[in-house]
Short mmCIF file of C-alpha atoms in Angstrom, two decimals:
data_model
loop_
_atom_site.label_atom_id
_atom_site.label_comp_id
_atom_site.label_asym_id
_atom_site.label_seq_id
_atom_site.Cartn_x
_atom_site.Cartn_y
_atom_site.Cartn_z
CA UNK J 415 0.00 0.00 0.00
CA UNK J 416 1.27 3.70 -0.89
CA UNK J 417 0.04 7.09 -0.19
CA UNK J 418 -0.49 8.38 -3.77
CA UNK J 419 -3.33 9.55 -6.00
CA UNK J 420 -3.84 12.68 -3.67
CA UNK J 421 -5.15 15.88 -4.13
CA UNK J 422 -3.17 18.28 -2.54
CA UNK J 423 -2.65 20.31 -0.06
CA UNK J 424 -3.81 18.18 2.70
CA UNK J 425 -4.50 19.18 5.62
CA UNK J 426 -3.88 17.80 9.21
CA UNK J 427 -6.08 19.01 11.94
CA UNK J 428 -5.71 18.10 15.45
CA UNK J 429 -8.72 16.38 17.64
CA UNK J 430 -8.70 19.07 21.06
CA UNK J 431 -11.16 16.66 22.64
CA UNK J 432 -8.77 13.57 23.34
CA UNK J 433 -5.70 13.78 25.87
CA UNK J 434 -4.52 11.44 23.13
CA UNK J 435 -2.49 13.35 19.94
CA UNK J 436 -4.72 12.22 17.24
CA UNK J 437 -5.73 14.10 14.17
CA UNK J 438 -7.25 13.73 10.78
CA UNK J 439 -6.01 13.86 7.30
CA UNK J 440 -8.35 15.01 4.66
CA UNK J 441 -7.40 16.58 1.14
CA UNK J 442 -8.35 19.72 -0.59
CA UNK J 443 -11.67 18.33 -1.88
CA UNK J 444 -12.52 17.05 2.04
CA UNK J 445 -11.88 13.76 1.74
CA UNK J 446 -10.31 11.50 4.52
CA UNK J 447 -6.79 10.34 4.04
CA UNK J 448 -6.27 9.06 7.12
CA UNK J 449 -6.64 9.06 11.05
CA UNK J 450 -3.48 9.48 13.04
CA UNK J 451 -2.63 8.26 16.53
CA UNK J 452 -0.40 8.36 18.70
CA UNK J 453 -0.50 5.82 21.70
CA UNK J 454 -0.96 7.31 24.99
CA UNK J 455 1.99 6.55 28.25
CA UNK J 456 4.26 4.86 26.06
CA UNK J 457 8.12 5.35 27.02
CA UNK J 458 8.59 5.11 23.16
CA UNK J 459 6.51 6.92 20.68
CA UNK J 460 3.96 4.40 19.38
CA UNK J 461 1.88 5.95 16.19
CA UNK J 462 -0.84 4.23 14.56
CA UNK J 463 -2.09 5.55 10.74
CA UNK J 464 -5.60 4.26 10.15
CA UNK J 465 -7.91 4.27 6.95
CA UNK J 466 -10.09 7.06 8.95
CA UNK J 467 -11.45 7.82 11.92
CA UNK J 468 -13.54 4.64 13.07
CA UNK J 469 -10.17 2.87 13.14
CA UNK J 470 -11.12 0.16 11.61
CA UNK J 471 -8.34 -0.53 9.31
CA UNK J 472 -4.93 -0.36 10.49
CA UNK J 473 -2.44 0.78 7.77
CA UNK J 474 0.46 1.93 9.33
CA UNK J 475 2.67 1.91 12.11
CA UNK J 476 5.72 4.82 13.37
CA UNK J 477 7.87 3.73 16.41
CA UNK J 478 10.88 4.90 17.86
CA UNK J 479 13.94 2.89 17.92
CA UNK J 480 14.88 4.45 21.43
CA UNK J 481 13.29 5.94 24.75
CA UNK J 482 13.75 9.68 24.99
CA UNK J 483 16.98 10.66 23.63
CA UNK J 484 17.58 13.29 20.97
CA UNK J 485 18.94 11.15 18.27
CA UNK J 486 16.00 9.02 18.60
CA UNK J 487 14.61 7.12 15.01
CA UNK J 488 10.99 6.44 13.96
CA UNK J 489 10.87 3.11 11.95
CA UNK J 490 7.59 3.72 9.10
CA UNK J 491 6.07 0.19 8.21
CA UNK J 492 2.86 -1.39 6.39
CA UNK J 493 0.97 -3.32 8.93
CA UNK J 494 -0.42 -5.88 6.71
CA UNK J 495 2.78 -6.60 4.92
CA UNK J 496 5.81 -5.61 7.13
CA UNK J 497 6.73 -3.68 4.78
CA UNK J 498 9.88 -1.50 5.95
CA UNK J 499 9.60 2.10 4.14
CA UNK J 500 12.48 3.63 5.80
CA UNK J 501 12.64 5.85 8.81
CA UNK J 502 12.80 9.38 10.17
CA UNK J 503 16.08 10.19 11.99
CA UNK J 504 15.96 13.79 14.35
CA UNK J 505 19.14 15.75 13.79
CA UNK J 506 20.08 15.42 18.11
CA UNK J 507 21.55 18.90 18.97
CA UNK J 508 20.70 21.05 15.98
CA UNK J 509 16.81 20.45 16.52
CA UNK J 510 16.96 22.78 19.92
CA UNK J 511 17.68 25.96 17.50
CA UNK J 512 16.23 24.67 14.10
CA UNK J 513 14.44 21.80 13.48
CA UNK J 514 16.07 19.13 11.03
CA UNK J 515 15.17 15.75 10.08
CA UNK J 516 16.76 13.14 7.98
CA UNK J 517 14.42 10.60 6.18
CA UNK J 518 15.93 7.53 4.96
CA UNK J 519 15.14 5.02 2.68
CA UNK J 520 14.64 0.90 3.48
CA UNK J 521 18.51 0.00 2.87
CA UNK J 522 18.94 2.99 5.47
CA UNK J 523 20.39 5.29 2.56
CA UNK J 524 19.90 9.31 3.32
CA UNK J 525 16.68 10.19 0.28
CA UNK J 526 15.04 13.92 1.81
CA UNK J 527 15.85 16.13 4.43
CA UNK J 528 13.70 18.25 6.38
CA UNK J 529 14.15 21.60 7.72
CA UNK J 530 12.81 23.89 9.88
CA UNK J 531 12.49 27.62 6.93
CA UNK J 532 13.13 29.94 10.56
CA UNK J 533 15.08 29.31 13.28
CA UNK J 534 13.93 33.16 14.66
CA UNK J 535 10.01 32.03 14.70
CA UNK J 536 10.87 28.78 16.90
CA UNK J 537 12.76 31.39 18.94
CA UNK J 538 9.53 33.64 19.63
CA UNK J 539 7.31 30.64 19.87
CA UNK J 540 9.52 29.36 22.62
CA UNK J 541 9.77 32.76 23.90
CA UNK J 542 6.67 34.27 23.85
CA UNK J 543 4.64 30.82 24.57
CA UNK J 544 6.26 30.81 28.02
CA UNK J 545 3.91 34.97 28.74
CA UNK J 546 0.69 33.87 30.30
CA UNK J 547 -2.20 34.60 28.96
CA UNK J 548 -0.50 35.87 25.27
CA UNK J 549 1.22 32.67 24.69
CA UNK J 550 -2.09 31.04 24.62
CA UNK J 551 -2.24 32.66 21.14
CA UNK J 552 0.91 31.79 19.51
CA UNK J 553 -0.61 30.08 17.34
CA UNK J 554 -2.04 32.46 15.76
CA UNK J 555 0.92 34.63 14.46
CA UNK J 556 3.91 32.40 14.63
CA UNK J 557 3.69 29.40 12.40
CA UNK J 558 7.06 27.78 11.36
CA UNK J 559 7.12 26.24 7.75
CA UNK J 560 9.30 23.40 6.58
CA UNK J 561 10.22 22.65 3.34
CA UNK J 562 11.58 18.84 2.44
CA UNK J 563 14.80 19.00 -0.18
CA UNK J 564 15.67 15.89 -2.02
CA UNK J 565 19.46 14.88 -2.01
CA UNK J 566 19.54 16.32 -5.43
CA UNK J 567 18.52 19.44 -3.67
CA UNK J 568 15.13 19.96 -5.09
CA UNK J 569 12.43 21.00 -2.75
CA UNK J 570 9.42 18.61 -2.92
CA UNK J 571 7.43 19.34 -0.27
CA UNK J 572 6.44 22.15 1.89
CA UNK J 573 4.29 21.61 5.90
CA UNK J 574 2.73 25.16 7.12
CA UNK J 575 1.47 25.24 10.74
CA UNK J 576 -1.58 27.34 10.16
CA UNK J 577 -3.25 29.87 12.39
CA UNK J 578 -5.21 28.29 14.91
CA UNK J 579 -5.42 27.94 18.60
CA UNK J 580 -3.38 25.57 19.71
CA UNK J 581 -1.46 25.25 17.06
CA UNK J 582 -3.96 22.21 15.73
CA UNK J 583 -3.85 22.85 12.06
CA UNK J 584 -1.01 21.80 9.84
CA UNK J 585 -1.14 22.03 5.61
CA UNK J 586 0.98 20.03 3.45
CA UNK J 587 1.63 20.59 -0.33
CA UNK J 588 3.84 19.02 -2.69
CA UNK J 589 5.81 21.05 -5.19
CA UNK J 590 6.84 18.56 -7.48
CA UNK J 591 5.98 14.88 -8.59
CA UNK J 592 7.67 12.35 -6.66
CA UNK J 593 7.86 8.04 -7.15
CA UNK J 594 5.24 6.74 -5.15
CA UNK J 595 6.94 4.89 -2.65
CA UNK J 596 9.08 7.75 -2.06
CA UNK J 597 5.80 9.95 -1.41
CA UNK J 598 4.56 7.43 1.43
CA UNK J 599 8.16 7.82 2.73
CA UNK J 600 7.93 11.64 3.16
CA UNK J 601 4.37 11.85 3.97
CA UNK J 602 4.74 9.12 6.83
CA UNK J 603 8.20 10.74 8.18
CA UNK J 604 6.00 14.11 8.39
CA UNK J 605 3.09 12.81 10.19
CA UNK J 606 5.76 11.95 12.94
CA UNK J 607 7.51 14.86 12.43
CA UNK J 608 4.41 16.78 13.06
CA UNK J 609 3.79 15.17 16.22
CA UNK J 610 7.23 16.00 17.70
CA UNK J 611 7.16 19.38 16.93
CA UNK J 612 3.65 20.09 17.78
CA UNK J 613 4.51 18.89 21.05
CA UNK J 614 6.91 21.35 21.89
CA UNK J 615 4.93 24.45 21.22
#
């Protein structure tokens, strides 16, 4: 199973009435995607893609290869199949200033990297989410992009955190056509991705 055929930009929007992270994919025209969640009081992340909300299909699965530690990996496979896509890698140190990602391929070969477009907006986010009262609305005027760049250094793909409260809406487009498989690689390294960096702000 791939993630292709879509209509872009998709759009990821966060449930605020779980303690659970879970959120919904659905496409430009509406349509679902999929339903992502992330287990709850697990020392490693545990992420479950599903055909859509009622859960009834698994698809997916996203765990980490480690507890909490910053170089921490998130391994992407098929449920039904096994199937080993690849897996996201956090850059350890760098991510504290700028967010950066590595996503590799099944023989573990570097294909896209990820990065963070400002490292000044995660700097005010930080900064002004720790005011009470006005960091409750951070979300609505400091939204960090990221923009995924091939290893031919093309850019392919471009995530916007939106203006909402809470920070619960995310928008991905694609800029350019990509293989299949390597288009459920990216878009399964950024539904992770997502939930790592929502988390911190």
């Amino acid at each position: 199973m791939v993630l292709n055929n879509l209509n872009y930009p998709l759009d990821f929007k966060f449930k605020i009435t779980t303690l659970a992270s879970d959120f919904n994919i659905t496409d430009r025209n509406g349509n679902y995607v999929a339903y992502v969640r992330q287990k709850m009081f697990k020392l490693k992340e545990d992420v479950i893609v599903f055909n859509d909300e009622s859960k009834s299909k698994e698809l997916f699965r996203i765990r980490a290869n480690k507890w909490i530690d910053f170089n921490a990996s998130y391994a992407l496979t098929e449920v039904n199949t096994g199937k080993n896509y690849g897996r996201l890698a956090r850059k350890g140190m760098r991510s504290i200033w700028k967010a950066s990602y590595d996503i590799l391929d099944a023989q573990d070969q570097p294909k896209f990297k990820v990065q963070e477009n400002s490292a000044w907006v995660r700097f005010w986010d930080n900064f002004v989410g720790e005011i009470p009262i006005i960091g409750m609305f951070t979300g609505y005027f400091l939204n960090p992009t990221y923009t995924v760049t091939g290893i031919d250094g093309k850019a392919y793909f471009k995530l916007k955190k939106m203006p909402s409260f809470f920070g619960r809406r995310f928008q991905l487009d694609r800029l350019i056509d990509i293989d299949d498989e390597e288009e459920s690689l990216v878009i399964l390294s950024l539904l992770m991705m997502t939930l790592l960096e929502r988390s911190r702000g």
